[in-house]
Structure formats: structure tokens, C-alpha cells
Backbone as numpy.savetxt, mean C-alpha at the origin, in Angstrom:
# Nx Ny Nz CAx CAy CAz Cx Cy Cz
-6.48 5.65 -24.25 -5.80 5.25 -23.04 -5.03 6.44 -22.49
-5.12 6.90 -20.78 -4.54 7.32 -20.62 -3.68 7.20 -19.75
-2.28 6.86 -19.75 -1.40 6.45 -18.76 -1.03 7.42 -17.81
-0.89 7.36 -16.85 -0.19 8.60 -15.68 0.78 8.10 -14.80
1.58 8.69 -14.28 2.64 8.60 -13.15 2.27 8.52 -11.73
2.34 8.08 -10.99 2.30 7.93 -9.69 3.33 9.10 -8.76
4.33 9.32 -9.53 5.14 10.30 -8.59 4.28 11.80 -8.74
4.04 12.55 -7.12 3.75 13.29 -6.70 2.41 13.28 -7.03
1.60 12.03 -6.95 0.32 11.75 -7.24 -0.12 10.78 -6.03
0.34 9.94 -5.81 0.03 8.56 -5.17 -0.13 9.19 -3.83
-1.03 8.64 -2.84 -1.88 8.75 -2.05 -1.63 7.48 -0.98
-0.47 7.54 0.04 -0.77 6.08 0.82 -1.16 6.83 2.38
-2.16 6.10 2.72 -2.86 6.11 4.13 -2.65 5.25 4.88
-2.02 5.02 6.03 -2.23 3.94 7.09 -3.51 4.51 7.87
-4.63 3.36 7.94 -5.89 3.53 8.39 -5.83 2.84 9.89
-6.68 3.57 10.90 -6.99 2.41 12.05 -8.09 1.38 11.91
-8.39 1.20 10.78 -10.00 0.91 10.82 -10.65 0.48 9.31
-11.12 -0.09 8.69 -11.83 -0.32 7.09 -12.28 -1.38 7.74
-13.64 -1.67 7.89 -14.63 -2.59 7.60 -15.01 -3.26 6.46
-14.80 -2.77 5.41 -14.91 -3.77 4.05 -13.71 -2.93 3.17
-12.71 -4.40 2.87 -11.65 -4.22 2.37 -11.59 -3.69 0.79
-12.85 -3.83 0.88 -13.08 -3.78 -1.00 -13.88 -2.55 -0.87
-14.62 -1.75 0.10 -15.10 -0.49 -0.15 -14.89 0.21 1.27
-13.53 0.63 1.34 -13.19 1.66 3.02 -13.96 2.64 2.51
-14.50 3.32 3.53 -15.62 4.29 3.05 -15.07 5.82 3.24
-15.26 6.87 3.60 -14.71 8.16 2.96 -14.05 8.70 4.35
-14.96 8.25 5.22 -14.20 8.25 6.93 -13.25 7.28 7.71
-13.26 6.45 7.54 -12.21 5.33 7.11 -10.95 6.43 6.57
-11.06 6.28 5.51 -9.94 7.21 4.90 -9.56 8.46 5.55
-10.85 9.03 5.80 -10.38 10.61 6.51 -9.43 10.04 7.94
-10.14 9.05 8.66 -9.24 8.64 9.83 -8.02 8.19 9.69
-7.22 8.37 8.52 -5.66 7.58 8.83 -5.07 8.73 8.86
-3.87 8.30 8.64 -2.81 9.12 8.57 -1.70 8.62 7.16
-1.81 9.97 6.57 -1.42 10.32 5.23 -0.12 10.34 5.38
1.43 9.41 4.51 2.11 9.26 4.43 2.87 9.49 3.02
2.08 10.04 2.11 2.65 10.43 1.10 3.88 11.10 0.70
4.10 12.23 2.03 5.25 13.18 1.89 6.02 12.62 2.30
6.34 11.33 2.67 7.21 10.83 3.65 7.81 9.36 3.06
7.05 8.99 2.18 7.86 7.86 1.87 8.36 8.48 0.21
9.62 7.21 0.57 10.39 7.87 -0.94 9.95 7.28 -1.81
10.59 7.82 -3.03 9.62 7.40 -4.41 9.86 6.00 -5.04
10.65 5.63 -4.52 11.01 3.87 -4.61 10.76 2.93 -3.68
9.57 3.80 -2.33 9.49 2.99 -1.14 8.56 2.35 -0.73
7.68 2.47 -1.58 6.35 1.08 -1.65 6.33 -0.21 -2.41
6.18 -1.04 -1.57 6.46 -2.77 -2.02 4.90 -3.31 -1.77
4.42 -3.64 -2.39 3.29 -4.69 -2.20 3.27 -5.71 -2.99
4.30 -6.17 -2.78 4.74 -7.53 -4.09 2.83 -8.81 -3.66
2.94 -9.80 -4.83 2.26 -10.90 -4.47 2.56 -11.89 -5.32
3.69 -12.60 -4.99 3.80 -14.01 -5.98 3.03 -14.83 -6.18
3.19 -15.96 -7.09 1.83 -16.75 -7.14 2.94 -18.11 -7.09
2.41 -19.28 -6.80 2.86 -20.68 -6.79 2.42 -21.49 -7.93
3.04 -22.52 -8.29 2.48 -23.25 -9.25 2.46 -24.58 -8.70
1.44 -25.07 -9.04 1.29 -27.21 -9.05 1.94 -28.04 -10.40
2.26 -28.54 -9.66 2.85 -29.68 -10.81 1.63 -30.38 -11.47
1.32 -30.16 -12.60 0.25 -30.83 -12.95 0.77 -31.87 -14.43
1.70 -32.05 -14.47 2.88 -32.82 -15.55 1.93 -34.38 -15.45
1.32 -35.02 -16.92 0.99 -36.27 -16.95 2.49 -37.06 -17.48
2.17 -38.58 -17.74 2.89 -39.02 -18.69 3.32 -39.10 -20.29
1.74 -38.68 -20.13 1.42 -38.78 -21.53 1.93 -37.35 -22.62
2.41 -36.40 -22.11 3.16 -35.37 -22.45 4.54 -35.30 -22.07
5.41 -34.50 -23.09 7.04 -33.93 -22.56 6.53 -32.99 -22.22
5.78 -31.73 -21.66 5.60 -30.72 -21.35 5.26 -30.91 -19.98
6.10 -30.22 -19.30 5.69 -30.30 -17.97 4.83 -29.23 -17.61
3.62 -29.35 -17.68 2.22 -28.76 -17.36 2.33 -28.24 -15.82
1.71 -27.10 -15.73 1.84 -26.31 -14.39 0.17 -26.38 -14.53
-0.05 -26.02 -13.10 -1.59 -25.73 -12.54 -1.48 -24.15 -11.59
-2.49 -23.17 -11.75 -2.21 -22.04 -10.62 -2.39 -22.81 -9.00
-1.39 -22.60 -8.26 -1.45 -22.97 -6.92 -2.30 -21.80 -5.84
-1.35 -21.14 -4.49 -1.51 -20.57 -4.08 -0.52 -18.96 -3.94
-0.82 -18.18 -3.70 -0.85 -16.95 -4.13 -0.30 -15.93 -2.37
0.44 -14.98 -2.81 0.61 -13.72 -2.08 1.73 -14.62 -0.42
1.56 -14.11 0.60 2.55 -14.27 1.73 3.52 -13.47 1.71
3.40 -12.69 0.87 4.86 -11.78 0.46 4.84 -10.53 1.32
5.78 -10.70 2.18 5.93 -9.24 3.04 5.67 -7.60 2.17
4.82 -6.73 2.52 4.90 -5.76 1.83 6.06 -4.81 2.29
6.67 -3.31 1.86 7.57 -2.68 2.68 7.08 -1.26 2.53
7.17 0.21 3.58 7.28 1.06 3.33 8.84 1.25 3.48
9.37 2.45 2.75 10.53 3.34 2.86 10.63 4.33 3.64
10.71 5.11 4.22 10.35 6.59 4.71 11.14 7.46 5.24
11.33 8.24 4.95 12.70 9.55 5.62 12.21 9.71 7.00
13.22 9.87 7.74 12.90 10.49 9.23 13.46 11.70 9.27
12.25 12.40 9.92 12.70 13.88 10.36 12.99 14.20 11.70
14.15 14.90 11.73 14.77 15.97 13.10 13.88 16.01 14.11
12.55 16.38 13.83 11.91 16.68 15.06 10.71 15.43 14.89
10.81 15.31 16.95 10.01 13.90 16.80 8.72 14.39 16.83
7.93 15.78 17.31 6.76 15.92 16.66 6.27 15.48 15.24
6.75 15.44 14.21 6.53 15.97 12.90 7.37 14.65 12.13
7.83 13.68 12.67 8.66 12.49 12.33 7.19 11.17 12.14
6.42 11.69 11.17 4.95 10.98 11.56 5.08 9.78 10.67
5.83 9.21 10.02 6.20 7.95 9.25 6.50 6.75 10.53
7.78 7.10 11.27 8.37 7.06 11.76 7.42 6.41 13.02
6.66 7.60 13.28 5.71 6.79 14.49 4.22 6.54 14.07
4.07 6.53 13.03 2.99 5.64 12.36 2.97 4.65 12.33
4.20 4.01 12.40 4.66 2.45 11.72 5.53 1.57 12.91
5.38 1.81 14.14 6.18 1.04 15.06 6.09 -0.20 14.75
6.64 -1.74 15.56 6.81 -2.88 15.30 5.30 -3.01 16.08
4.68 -3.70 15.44 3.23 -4.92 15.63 2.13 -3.69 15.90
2.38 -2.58 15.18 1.14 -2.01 14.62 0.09 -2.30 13.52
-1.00 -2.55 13.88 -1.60 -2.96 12.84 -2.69 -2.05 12.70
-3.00 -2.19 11.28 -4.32 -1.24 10.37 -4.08 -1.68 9.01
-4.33 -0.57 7.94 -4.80 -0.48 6.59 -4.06 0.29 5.86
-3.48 -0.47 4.92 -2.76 0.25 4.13 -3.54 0.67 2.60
-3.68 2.06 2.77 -4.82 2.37 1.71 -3.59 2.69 0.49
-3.84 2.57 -0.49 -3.31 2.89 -1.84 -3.81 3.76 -2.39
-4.02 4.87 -3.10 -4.63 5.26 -4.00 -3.71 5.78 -5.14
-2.99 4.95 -5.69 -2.30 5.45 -7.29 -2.57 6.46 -8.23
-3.74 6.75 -8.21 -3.99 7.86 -9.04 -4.49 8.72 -7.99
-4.24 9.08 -6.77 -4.60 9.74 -6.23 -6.19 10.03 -5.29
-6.24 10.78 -4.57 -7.55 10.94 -4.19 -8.39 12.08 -4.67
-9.98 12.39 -4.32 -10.37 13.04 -5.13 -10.40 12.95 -6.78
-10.29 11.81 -7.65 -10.40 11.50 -8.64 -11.45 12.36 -9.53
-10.65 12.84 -10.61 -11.60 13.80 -11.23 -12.64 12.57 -12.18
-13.64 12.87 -12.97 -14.69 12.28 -13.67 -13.81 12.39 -15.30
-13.16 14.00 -15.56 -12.46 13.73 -16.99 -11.26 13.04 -17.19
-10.52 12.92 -16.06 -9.27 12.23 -16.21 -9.13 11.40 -15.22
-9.76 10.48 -14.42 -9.80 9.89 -13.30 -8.49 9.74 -12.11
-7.76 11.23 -12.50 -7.07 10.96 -11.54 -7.06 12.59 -10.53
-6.22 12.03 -9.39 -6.43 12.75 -8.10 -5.27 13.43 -7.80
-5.57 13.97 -6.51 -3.81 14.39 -5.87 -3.46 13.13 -4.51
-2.09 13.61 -4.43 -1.52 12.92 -2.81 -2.53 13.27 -1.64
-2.72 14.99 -2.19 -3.26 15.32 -0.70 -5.08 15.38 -1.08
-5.21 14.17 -2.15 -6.86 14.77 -2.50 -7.82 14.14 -1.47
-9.11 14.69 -0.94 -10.03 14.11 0.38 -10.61 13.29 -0.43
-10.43 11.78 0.00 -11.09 10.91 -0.96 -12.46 11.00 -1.13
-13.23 10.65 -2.11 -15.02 10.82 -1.96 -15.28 9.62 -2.82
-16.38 8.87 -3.01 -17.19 7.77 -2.98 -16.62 8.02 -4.91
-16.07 6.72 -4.73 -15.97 5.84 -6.07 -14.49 6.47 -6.57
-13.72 6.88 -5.80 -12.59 7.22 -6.11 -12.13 5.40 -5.76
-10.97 4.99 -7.02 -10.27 3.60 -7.27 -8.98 3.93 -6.05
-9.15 2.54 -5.62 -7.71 2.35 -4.57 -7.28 0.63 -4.13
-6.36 0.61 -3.61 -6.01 -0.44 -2.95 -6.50 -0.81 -1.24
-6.47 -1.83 -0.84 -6.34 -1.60 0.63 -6.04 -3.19 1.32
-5.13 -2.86 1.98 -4.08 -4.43 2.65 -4.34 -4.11 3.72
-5.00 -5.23 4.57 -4.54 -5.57 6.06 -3.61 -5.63 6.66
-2.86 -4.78 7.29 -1.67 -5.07 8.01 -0.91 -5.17 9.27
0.03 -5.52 9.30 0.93 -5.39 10.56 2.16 -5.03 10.70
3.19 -4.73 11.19 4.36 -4.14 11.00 4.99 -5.58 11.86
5.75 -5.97 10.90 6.40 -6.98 11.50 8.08 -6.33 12.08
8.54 -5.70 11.27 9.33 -4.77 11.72 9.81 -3.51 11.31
10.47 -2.68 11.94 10.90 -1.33 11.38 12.57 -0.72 12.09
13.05 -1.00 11.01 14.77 -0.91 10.86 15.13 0.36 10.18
16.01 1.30 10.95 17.41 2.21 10.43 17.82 1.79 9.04
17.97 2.74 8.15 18.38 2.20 6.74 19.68 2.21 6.66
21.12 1.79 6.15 22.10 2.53 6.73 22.49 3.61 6.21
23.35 4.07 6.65 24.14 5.09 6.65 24.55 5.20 4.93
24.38 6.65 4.40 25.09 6.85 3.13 25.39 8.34 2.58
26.39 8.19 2.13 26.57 9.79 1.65 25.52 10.61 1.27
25.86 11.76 1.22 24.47 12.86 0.49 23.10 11.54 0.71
22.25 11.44 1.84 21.03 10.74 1.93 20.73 11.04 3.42
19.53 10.91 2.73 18.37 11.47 4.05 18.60 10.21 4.86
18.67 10.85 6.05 18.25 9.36 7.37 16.78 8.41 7.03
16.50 7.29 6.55 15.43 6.42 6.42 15.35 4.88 7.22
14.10 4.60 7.33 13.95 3.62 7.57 13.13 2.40 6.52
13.02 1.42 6.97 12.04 0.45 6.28 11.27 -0.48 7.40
10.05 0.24 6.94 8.86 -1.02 7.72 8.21 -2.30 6.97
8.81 -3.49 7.46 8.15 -4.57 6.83 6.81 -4.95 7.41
6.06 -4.93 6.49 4.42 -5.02 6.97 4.11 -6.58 6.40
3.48 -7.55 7.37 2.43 -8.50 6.84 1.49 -8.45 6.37
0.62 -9.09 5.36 -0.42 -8.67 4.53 -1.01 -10.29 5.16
-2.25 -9.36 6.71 -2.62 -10.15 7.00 -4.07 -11.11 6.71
-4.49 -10.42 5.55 -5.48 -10.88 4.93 -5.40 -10.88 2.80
-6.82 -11.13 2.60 -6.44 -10.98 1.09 -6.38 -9.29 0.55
-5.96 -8.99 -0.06 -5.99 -7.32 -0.54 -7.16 -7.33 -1.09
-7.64 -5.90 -1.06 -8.50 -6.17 -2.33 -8.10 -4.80 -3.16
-7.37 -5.60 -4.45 -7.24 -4.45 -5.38 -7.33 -3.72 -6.25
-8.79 -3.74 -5.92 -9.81 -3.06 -6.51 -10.61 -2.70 -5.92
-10.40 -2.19 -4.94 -11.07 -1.28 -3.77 -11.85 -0.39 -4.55
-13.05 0.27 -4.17 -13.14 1.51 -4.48 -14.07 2.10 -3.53
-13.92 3.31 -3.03 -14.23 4.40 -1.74 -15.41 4.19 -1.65
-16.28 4.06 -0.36 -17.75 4.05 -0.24 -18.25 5.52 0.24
-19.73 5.91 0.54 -19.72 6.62 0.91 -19.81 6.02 2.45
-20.16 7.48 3.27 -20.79 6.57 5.05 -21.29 5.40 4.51
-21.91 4.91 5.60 -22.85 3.51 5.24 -23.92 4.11 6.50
């Protein structure tokens, strides 16, 4: 087993575009815009709770659960804003009721074959492992104010479909 870190590895893309959520293909990916340098290292949320049914008979003291329904959970980015609004690309990536693809890649892109993992800035290629959420920016708020800290914001994104997380990169099609 080999475990790895996500910091200065992880790979998030907001995409305009993935046609199949379970295989965005290598242009797909090349078309977003790479947010890695920009969100902080505690600033990705893609929570998904799950629900339970009451499935409790009489005939037991155990109150028996059933799996219900799953996910609704707002996802969040974090992201520093920079001085200049050229180069502030988090910032205007993520306005309110933008929607696209939020690509994941945790171990990075470019995934090597001996250690299956990648960089932030790796060009993804066919069968590199990732995430990818449908989304929308439901909103994007000023973080406040705090000593010694970078100016940030937080974009709450809807996860307007199912994820699939277990994506993995196609080539063209």
C-alpha cells in the first residue's frame, strides 16, 4: 500500500464542459481552468451524507435502519484573492450561478504507471483516476477579516447531479 498526501499534489479544475461524468476526456480537462494554486489547503468540501429508513419491526428491540437517500450536500471551494484583477482567477472563475465541472484529481494529473500519482500542474492523459461533480455556484462570499491572513473567499457550489467518483480520464472520443 501506498498512501500519499494531497498537499501540493491535488489537481482541482473547474471545467466548461464533460460529457460523461465518469470519463471527462483529456480536452475536457485541458479546457478548464486550473485552481490548484489558489485554493487553500483546507478549502475543498465535497461532503455527501447518506439518510437512513426506519426499518424497526416489532418483533425486535433493535431499531433496524435501511440505506435511504444520499448526497444534497452543498460542496465549498476556499480561495485567496489576489491584488490584481487580471490574475485574481479563483475569484472570477467562480461567480454566483456559474455552472460547469468540478474535476478532482487527488493524486494529481499525469499519473505515473510506478506510483500512480501525478502533479497539481500535471496535463491529464487517458486513465489518469479523478473525481468530477456537476456544478453551480450558488454563492460566493468575502471571508472575514483576520490578522496575519490572506484576503479569501468561499464559493458554495450545488452538486447538481450524481458525482462520479471514480472518474477516470478518457482519451478524445
Amino acid at each position: 500500500m501506498s498512501r500519499y498526501g494531497t498537499t501540493g499534489r491535488i489537481a482541482i479544475v473547474f471545467a466548461p464542459t464533460v460529457a460523461d461524468l465518469a470519463a471527462p476526456t483529456v480536452a475536457e480537462v485541458a479546457a478548464g481552468v486550473n485552481l490548484s494554486d489558489h485554493v487553500t489547503r483546507d478549502g475543498l468540501k465535497t461532503p455527501s451524507s447518506g439518510n437512513t429508513i426506519d426499518a424497526a419491526d416489532i418483533g425486535s428491540r433493535f431499531n433496524k435502519t435501511a440505506p435511504g437517500t444520499y448526497g444534497g450536500d452543498a460542496a465549498e471551494i476556499t480561495a485567496h484573492r489576489d491584488s490584481k484583477a487580471a490574475v485574481d482567477l479563483a475569484w472570477t472563475t467562480l461567480p454566483q450561478d456559474a455552472s460547469g465541472f468540478l474535476i478532482v484529481a487527488r493524486a494529481g494529473f499525469d499519473q505515473q504507471t510506478a506510483t500512480g500519482l501525478g502533479t497539481k500542474d500535471g496535463v491529464a492523459k487517458a486513465g489518469d483516476r479523478c473525481e468530477v461533480y456537476a456544478v453551480t455556484v450558488i454563492s460566493r462570499a468575502m471571508n472575514d477579516t483576520g490578522d496575519n491572513e490572506t484576503s479569501k473567499f468561499t464559493a458554495s457550489l450545488a452538486i447538481t447531479a450524481e458525482p462520479a467518483q471514480d472518474a477516470v480520464v478518457a482519451a478524445a472520443p
